[in-house]
Each structure stands twice: as C-alpha cells, then as structure tokens.
C-alpha cells in the first residue's frame, strides 16, 4: 500500500498519528508534503462532516490515500462548546484562557467534558472508511502541565490509566492509550486491516 497523506498542518496531531499508527508500517506524510496547497473550509456541523470535507478535498487534488481527523473539546456546562469550533474558539493563544474564564466559579461536578475525534480515510478509488473515538474528563481550574497541545493542559482525564492527570501532565504513552484520537485511530486501523484483506481476497 502506498503512503498515507494526512490532511493537517498540525504538527502535534501528525506526531500522535504517526506514533499510534506505527504498526501499519506505512509512511505518513502531510498534505503539504504531498503537494496540496491552499486552505480547506471546514463548514460542517459535526466532527464527522469536517473530517470528510478535509479528506475529500485533499484526495481530489492528490488522488492518494488520504486520512483526516476532526476533533475537539465538548464542554457540558457550555452546551457543547467549543465543539467543532475548538480550533477557532478564540484568538490563537487565548483559547484555554477563554474556556477557563467562562467556567470561572463553576463547581467541579458541573465541569464535565469530553474530547471527540472523527477519522475519515478516502482511498484512490473513492472508498471511504470512518471511525470515532471519545475520551471523558472534566475541565481544570487552571492550566496544568507542559505536554501535549491545544486544550490538553486544562482537560483532566477521568479514564483508567490516566485518571486525575491533565493531558498536559500525562506522558505521550498515557495519553495515547486513552485519548479520543488514540481510540478512533485504533478503530480505524482495524477497519483498514479488514478492508485490505477484503481487497486482496
């Protein structure tokens, strides 16, 4: 199987995906490395729709195997915000602070949240594989830890293996084992294996 083109410009996501999918033994390159130029308008109303928009936009230009992820933080108290707008919820550098400010004074039991990751893969023949994963936790009262990226330092994981730590405090291994993206990519990898077996069979 040829290399996989990952439709992102996010270095943090690329590093995670390469690590989680290392058992595929396939080269994973960015859309820029594959020759895709320009921006993609993510105008879907769900993570799944946005993942498909990104994957198909890059596939139409490259014709290769294209993998896209759309993910974000869903906060109960904020009626699901920032949701699909997670990457553009506030000015760059102010997103975490914006969330913390909106939750100022909100008690712990009302700070529930989860991360969602939707994966879409488009093959040269137009076939599509999709997967979704979730990770549950709550929002901290302040940033904790230097690891990860995005909202990681304010998201306290409540899942076994990482419970009590923010994703900013967790090791890469701890995060990958329970994260939304880790779960969606493992589901995707299994679907990919079955897809390839069917094609070869």
PDB file of N, CA, C and O in Angstrom, residues 59-104:
ATOM      1  N   UNK A  59      -7.911  14.516  -1.217  1.00  0.00           N
ATOM      2  CA  UNK A  59      -7.997  13.381  -2.143  1.00  0.00           C
ATOM      3  C   UNK A  59      -8.255  13.849  -3.577  1.00  0.00           C
ATOM      4  O   UNK A  59      -7.659  13.351  -4.530  1.00  0.00           O
ATOM      5  N   UNK A  60      -9.136  14.834  -3.725  1.00  0.00           N
ATOM      6  CA  UNK A  60      -9.470  15.335  -5.063  1.00  0.00           C
ATOM      7  C   UNK A  60      -8.246  15.939  -5.763  1.00  0.00           C
ATOM      8  O   UNK A  60      -8.140  15.901  -6.982  1.00  0.00           O
ATOM      9  N   UNK A  61      -7.317  16.491  -4.971  1.00  0.00           N
ATOM     10  CA  UNK A  61      -6.127  17.123  -5.555  1.00  0.00           C
ATOM     11  C   UNK A  61      -4.962  16.143  -5.713  1.00  0.00           C
ATOM     12  O   UNK A  61      -4.127  16.302  -6.601  1.00  0.00           O
ATOM     13  N   UNK A  62      -4.891  15.127  -4.848  1.00  0.00           N
ATOM     14  CA  UNK A  62      -3.730  14.235  -4.851  1.00  0.00           C
ATOM     15  C   UNK A  62      -4.023  12.846  -5.404  1.00  0.00           C
ATOM     16  O   UNK A  62      -3.130  12.181  -5.926  1.00  0.00           O
ATOM     17  N   UNK A  63      -5.273  12.392  -5.238  1.00  0.00           N
ATOM     18  CA  UNK A  63      -5.654  11.069  -5.719  1.00  0.00           C
ATOM     19  C   UNK A  63      -5.090   9.930  -4.900  1.00  0.00           C
ATOM     20  O   UNK A  63      -5.226   8.762  -5.268  1.00  0.00           O
ATOM     21  N   UNK A  64      -4.476  10.264  -3.765  1.00  0.00           N
ATOM     22  CA  UNK A  64      -3.855   9.231  -2.939  1.00  0.00           C
ATOM     23  C   UNK A  64      -4.760   8.717  -1.841  1.00  0.00           C
ATOM     24  O   UNK A  64      -5.973   8.957  -1.834  1.00  0.00           O
ATOM     25  N   UNK A  65      -4.164   7.973  -0.914  1.00  0.00           N
ATOM     26  CA  UNK A  65      -4.880   7.548   0.291  1.00  0.00           C
ATOM     27  C   UNK A  65      -4.793   8.709   1.270  1.00  0.00           C
ATOM     28  O   UNK A  65      -3.699   9.096   1.696  1.00  0.00           O
ATOM     29  N   UNK A  66      -5.924   9.286   1.610  1.00  0.00           N
ATOM     30  CA  UNK A  66      -5.932  10.485   2.447  1.00  0.00           C
ATOM     31  C   UNK A  66      -6.679  10.222   3.754  1.00  0.00           C
ATOM     32  O   UNK A  66      -7.817   9.750   3.752  1.00  0.00           O
ATOM     33  N   UNK A  67      -6.009  10.553   4.835  1.00  0.00           N
ATOM     34  CA  UNK A  67      -6.574  10.387   6.174  1.00  0.00           C
ATOM     35  C   UNK A  67      -6.779  11.766   6.786  1.00  0.00           C
ATOM     36  O   UNK A  67      -5.900  12.627   6.701  1.00  0.00           O
ATOM     37  N   UNK A  68      -7.949  11.995   7.366  1.00  0.00           N
ATOM     38  CA  UNK A  68      -8.224  13.280   8.022  1.00  0.00           C
ATOM     39  C   UNK A  68      -8.856  13.032   9.378  1.00  0.00           C
ATOM     40  O   UNK A  68      -9.573  12.045   9.581  1.00  0.00           O
ATOM     41  N   UNK A  69      -8.566  13.938  10.282  1.00  0.00           N
ATOM     42  CA  UNK A  69      -9.138  13.877  11.629  1.00  0.00           C
ATOM     43  C   UNK A  69      -9.778  15.227  11.917  1.00  0.00           C
ATOM     44  O   UNK A  69      -9.207  16.266  11.589  1.00  0.00           O
ATOM     45  N   UNK A  70     -10.972  15.207  12.482  1.00  0.00           N
ATOM     46  CA  UNK A  70     -11.508  16.442  13.049  1.00  0.00           C
ATOM     47  C   UNK A  70     -11.842  16.144  14.488  1.00  0.00           C
ATOM     48  O   UNK A  70     -12.518  15.141  14.785  1.00  0.00           O
ATOM     49  N   UNK A  71     -11.339  16.958  15.361  1.00  0.00           N
ATOM     50  CA  UNK A  71     -11.507  16.667  16.773  1.00  0.00           C
ATOM     51  C   UNK A  71     -11.694  17.947  17.557  1.00  0.00           C
ATOM     52  O   UNK A  71     -11.397  19.040  17.071  1.00  0.00           O
ATOM     53  N   UNK A  72     -12.196  17.810  18.766  1.00  0.00           N
ATOM     54  CA  UNK A  72     -12.391  18.995  19.575  1.00  0.00           C
ATOM     55  C   UNK A  72     -12.913  18.672  20.954  1.00  0.00           C
ATOM     56  O   UNK A  72     -13.173  17.515  21.298  1.00  0.00           O
ATOM     57  N   UNK A  73     -13.054  19.718  21.718  1.00  0.00           N
ATOM     58  CA  UNK A  73     -13.467  19.629  23.110  1.00  0.00           C
ATOM     59  C   UNK A  73     -14.938  19.999  23.238  1.00  0.00           C
ATOM     60  O   UNK A  73     -15.372  21.030  22.714  1.00  0.00           O
ATOM     61  N   UNK A  74     -15.688  19.160  23.936  1.00  0.00           N
ATOM     62  CA  UNK A  74     -17.120  19.387  24.150  1.00  0.00           C
ATOM     63  C   UNK A  74     -17.342  19.545  25.651  1.00  0.00           C
ATOM     64  O   UNK A  74     -17.080  18.622  26.428  1.00  0.00           O
ATOM     65  N   UNK A  75     -17.814  20.715  26.068  1.00  0.00           N
ATOM     66  CA  UNK A  75     -17.973  21.019  27.492  1.00  0.00           C
ATOM     67  C   UNK A  75     -19.455  21.082  27.845  1.00  0.00           C
ATOM     68  O   UNK A  75     -20.219  21.850  27.251  1.00  0.00           O
ATOM     69  N   UNK A  76     -19.850  20.269  28.811  1.00  0.00           N
ATOM     70  CA  UNK A  76     -21.263  20.154  29.176  1.00  0.00           C
ATOM     71  C   UNK A  76     -21.858  21.497  29.588  1.00  0.00           C
ATOM     72  O   UNK A  76     -22.930  21.892  29.117  1.00  0.00           O
ATOM     73  N   UNK A  77     -21.171  22.205  30.490  1.00  0.00           N
ATOM     74  CA  UNK A  77     -21.698  23.454  31.050  1.00  0.00           C
ATOM     75  C   UNK A  77     -21.896  24.521  29.974  1.00  0.00           C
ATOM     76  O   UNK A  77     -22.763  25.381  30.087  1.00  0.00           O
ATOM     77  N   UNK A  78     -21.106  24.426  28.906  1.00  0.00           N
ATOM     78  CA  UNK A  78     -21.184  25.415  27.821  1.00  0.00           C
ATOM     79  C   UNK A  78     -22.031  24.912  26.656  1.00  0.00           C
ATOM     80  O   UNK A  78     -21.888  25.377  25.522  1.00  0.00           O
ATOM     81  N   UNK A  79     -22.913  23.960  26.949  1.00  0.00           N
ATOM     82  CA  UNK A  79     -23.831  23.423  25.936  1.00  0.00           C
ATOM     83  C   UNK A  79     -23.099  22.875  24.708  1.00  0.00           C
ATOM     84  O   UNK A  79     -23.557  23.025  23.572  1.00  0.00           O
ATOM     85  N   UNK A  80     -21.964  22.226  24.966  1.00  0.00           N
ATOM     86  CA  UNK A  80     -21.233  21.589  23.880  1.00  0.00           C
ATOM     87  C   UNK A  80     -20.125  22.421  23.266  1.00  0.00           C
ATOM     88  O   UNK A  80     -19.378  21.943  22.413  1.00  0.00           O
ATOM     89  N   UNK A  81     -20.013  23.676  23.673  1.00  0.00           N
ATOM     90  CA  UNK A  81     -18.900  24.496  23.170  1.00  0.00           C
ATOM     91  C   UNK A  81     -17.575  23.986  23.759  1.00  0.00           C
ATOM     92  O   UNK A  81     -17.576  23.389  24.816  1.00  0.00           O
ATOM     93  N   UNK A  82     -16.455  24.244  23.075  1.00  0.00           N
ATOM     94  CA  UNK A  82     -16.324  24.867  21.756  1.00  0.00           C
ATOM     95  C   UNK A  82     -16.663  23.946  20.587  1.00  0.00           C
ATOM     96  O   UNK A  82     -16.854  24.400  19.476  1.00  0.00           O
ATOM     97  N   UNK A  83     -16.727  22.622  20.813  1.00  0.00           N
ATOM     98  CA  UNK A  83     -17.183  21.696  19.781  1.00  0.00           C
ATOM     99  C   UNK A  83     -16.394  21.800  18.485  1.00  0.00           C
ATOM    100  O   UNK A  83     -15.166  21.846  18.496  1.00  0.00           O
ATOM    101  N   UNK A  84     -17.117  21.855  17.351  1.00  0.00           N
ATOM    102  CA  UNK A  84     -16.437  21.886  16.045  1.00  0.00           C
ATOM    103  C   UNK A  84     -15.661  23.184  15.836  1.00  0.00           C
ATOM    104  O   UNK A  84     -14.872  23.293  14.890  1.00  0.00           O
ATOM    105  N   UNK A  85     -15.860  24.147  16.724  1.00  0.00           N
ATOM    106  CA  UNK A  85     -15.115  25.406  16.618  1.00  0.00           C
ATOM    107  C   UNK A  85     -13.900  25.432  17.548  1.00  0.00           C
ATOM    108  O   UNK A  85     -13.317  26.496  17.776  1.00  0.00           O
ATOM    109  N   UNK A  86     -13.495  24.279  18.054  1.00  0.00           N
ATOM    110  CA  UNK A  86     -12.408  24.213  19.032  1.00  0.00           C
ATOM    111  C   UNK A  86     -11.134  24.905  18.566  1.00  0.00           C
ATOM    112  O   UNK A  86     -10.459  25.582  19.345  1.00  0.00           O
ATOM    113  N   UNK A  87     -10.787  24.748  17.295  1.00  0.00           N
ATOM    114  CA  UNK A  87      -9.533  25.318  16.782  1.00  0.00           C
ATOM    115  C   UNK A  87      -9.641  26.819  16.499  1.00  0.00           C
ATOM    116  O   UNK A  87      -8.629  27.479  16.271  1.00  0.00           O
ATOM    117  N   UNK A  88     -10.852  27.348  16.523  1.00  0.00           N
ATOM    118  CA  UNK A  88     -11.030  28.772  16.245  1.00  0.00           C
ATOM    119  C   UNK A  88     -12.013  29.406  17.238  1.00  0.00           C
ATOM    120  O   UNK A  88     -12.758  30.334  16.894  1.00  0.00           O
ATOM    121  N   UNK A  89     -11.966  28.930  18.476  1.00  0.00           N
ATOM    122  CA  UNK A  89     -12.899  29.380  19.513  1.00  0.00           C
ATOM    123  C   UNK A  89     -12.566  30.784  20.003  1.00  0.00           C
ATOM    124  O   UNK A  89     -13.428  31.517  20.464  1.00  0.00           O
ATOM    125  N   UNK A  90     -11.303  31.138  19.932  1.00  0.00           N
ATOM    126  CA  UNK A  90     -10.834  32.466  20.332  1.00  0.00           C
ATOM    127  C   UNK A  90      -9.554  32.734  19.558  1.00  0.00           C
ATOM    128  O   UNK A  90      -9.121  31.916  18.759  1.00  0.00           O
ATOM    129  N   UNK A  91      -8.950  33.875  19.813  1.00  0.00           N
ATOM    130  CA  UNK A  91      -7.691  34.185  19.142  1.00  0.00           C
ATOM    131  C   UNK A  91      -6.639  33.138  19.508  1.00  0.00           C
ATOM    132  O   UNK A  91      -6.659  32.600  20.617  1.00  0.00           O
ATOM    133  N   UNK A  92      -5.722  32.847  18.583  1.00  0.00           N
ATOM    134  CA  UNK A  92      -4.644  31.903  18.910  1.00  0.00           C
ATOM    135  C   UNK A  92      -3.925  32.323  20.191  1.00  0.00           C
ATOM    136  O   UNK A  92      -3.627  33.500  20.392  1.00  0.00           O
ATOM    137  N   UNK A  93      -3.711  31.332  21.056  1.00  0.00           N
ATOM    138  CA  UNK A  93      -3.049  31.616  22.321  1.00  0.00           C
ATOM    139  C   UNK A  93      -3.999  31.981  23.451  1.00  0.00           C
ATOM    140  O   UNK A  93      -3.591  32.091  24.608  1.00  0.00           O
ATOM    141  N   UNK A  94      -5.280  32.183  23.116  1.00  0.00           N
ATOM    142  CA  UNK A  94      -6.241  32.607  24.149  1.00  0.00           C
ATOM    143  C   UNK A  94      -7.386  31.618  24.341  1.00  0.00           C
ATOM    144  O   UNK A  94      -8.321  31.886  25.079  1.00  0.00           O
ATOM    145  N   UNK A  95      -7.309  30.461  23.640  1.00  0.00           N
ATOM    146  CA  UNK A  95      -8.440  29.532  23.704  1.00  0.00           C
ATOM    147  C   UNK A  95      -8.601  28.920  25.092  1.00  0.00           C
ATOM    148  O   UNK A  95      -9.709  28.824  25.614  1.00  0.00           O
ATOM    149  N   UNK A  96      -7.508  28.447  25.673  1.00  0.00           N
ATOM    150  CA  UNK A  96      -7.595  27.851  27.021  1.00  0.00           C
ATOM    151  C   UNK A  96      -8.078  28.887  28.029  1.00  0.00           C
ATOM    152  O   UNK A  96      -8.937  28.601  28.866  1.00  0.00           O
ATOM    153  N   UNK A  97      -7.529  30.085  27.944  1.00  0.00           N
ATOM    154  CA  UNK A  97      -7.917  31.152  28.879  1.00  0.00           C
ATOM    155  C   UNK A  97      -9.390  31.503  28.728  1.00  0.00           C
ATOM    156  O   UNK A  97     -10.075  31.789  29.719  1.00  0.00           O
ATOM    157  N   UNK A  98      -9.883  31.466  27.498  1.00  0.00           N
ATOM    158  CA  UNK A  98     -11.294  31.773  27.251  1.00  0.00           C
ATOM    159  C   UNK A  98     -12.194  30.745  27.928  1.00  0.00           C
ATOM    160  O   UNK A  98     -13.189  31.092  28.572  1.00  0.00           O
ATOM    161  N   UNK A  99     -11.832  29.465  27.793  1.00  0.00           N
ATOM    162  CA  UNK A  99     -12.617  28.408  28.443  1.00  0.00           C
ATOM    163  C   UNK A  99     -12.577  28.565  29.961  1.00  0.00           C
ATOM    164  O   UNK A  99     -13.619  28.499  30.637  1.00  0.00           O
ATOM    165  N   UNK A 100     -11.395  28.779  30.515  1.00  0.00           N
ATOM    166  CA  UNK A 100     -11.259  28.912  31.972  1.00  0.00           C
ATOM    167  C   UNK A 100     -12.059  30.102  32.492  1.00  0.00           C
ATOM    168  O   UNK A 100     -12.671  30.023  33.560  1.00  0.00           O
ATOM    169  N   UNK A 101     -12.073  31.168  31.748  1.00  0.00           N
ATOM    170  CA  UNK A 101     -12.812  32.361  32.160  1.00  0.00           C
ATOM    171  C   UNK A 101     -14.319  32.072  32.155  1.00  0.00           C
ATOM    172  O   UNK A 101     -15.039  32.479  33.088  1.00  0.00           O
ATOM    173  N   UNK A 102     -14.800  31.373  31.132  1.00  0.00           N
ATOM    174  CA  UNK A 102     -16.231  31.059  31.053  1.00  0.00           C
ATOM    175  C   UNK A 102     -16.676  30.096  32.158  1.00  0.00           C
ATOM    176  O   UNK A 102     -17.858  30.069  32.513  1.00  0.00           O
ATOM    177  N   UNK A 103     -15.732  29.303  32.672  1.00  0.00           N
ATOM    178  CA  UNK A 103     -16.065  28.340  33.724  1.00  0.00           C
ATOM    179  C   UNK A 103     -15.649  28.825  35.111  1.00  0.00           C
ATOM    180  O   UNK A 103     -15.693  28.053  36.074  1.00  0.00           O
ATOM    181  N   UNK A 104     -15.245  30.069  35.213  1.00  0.00           N
ATOM    182  CA  UNK A 104     -14.805  30.611  36.498  1.00  0.00           C
ATOM    183  C   UNK A 104     -15.925  30.520  37.527  1.00  0.00           C
ATOM    184  O   UNK A 104     -17.049  30.965  37.292  1.00  0.00           O
TER     185      UNK A 104
END
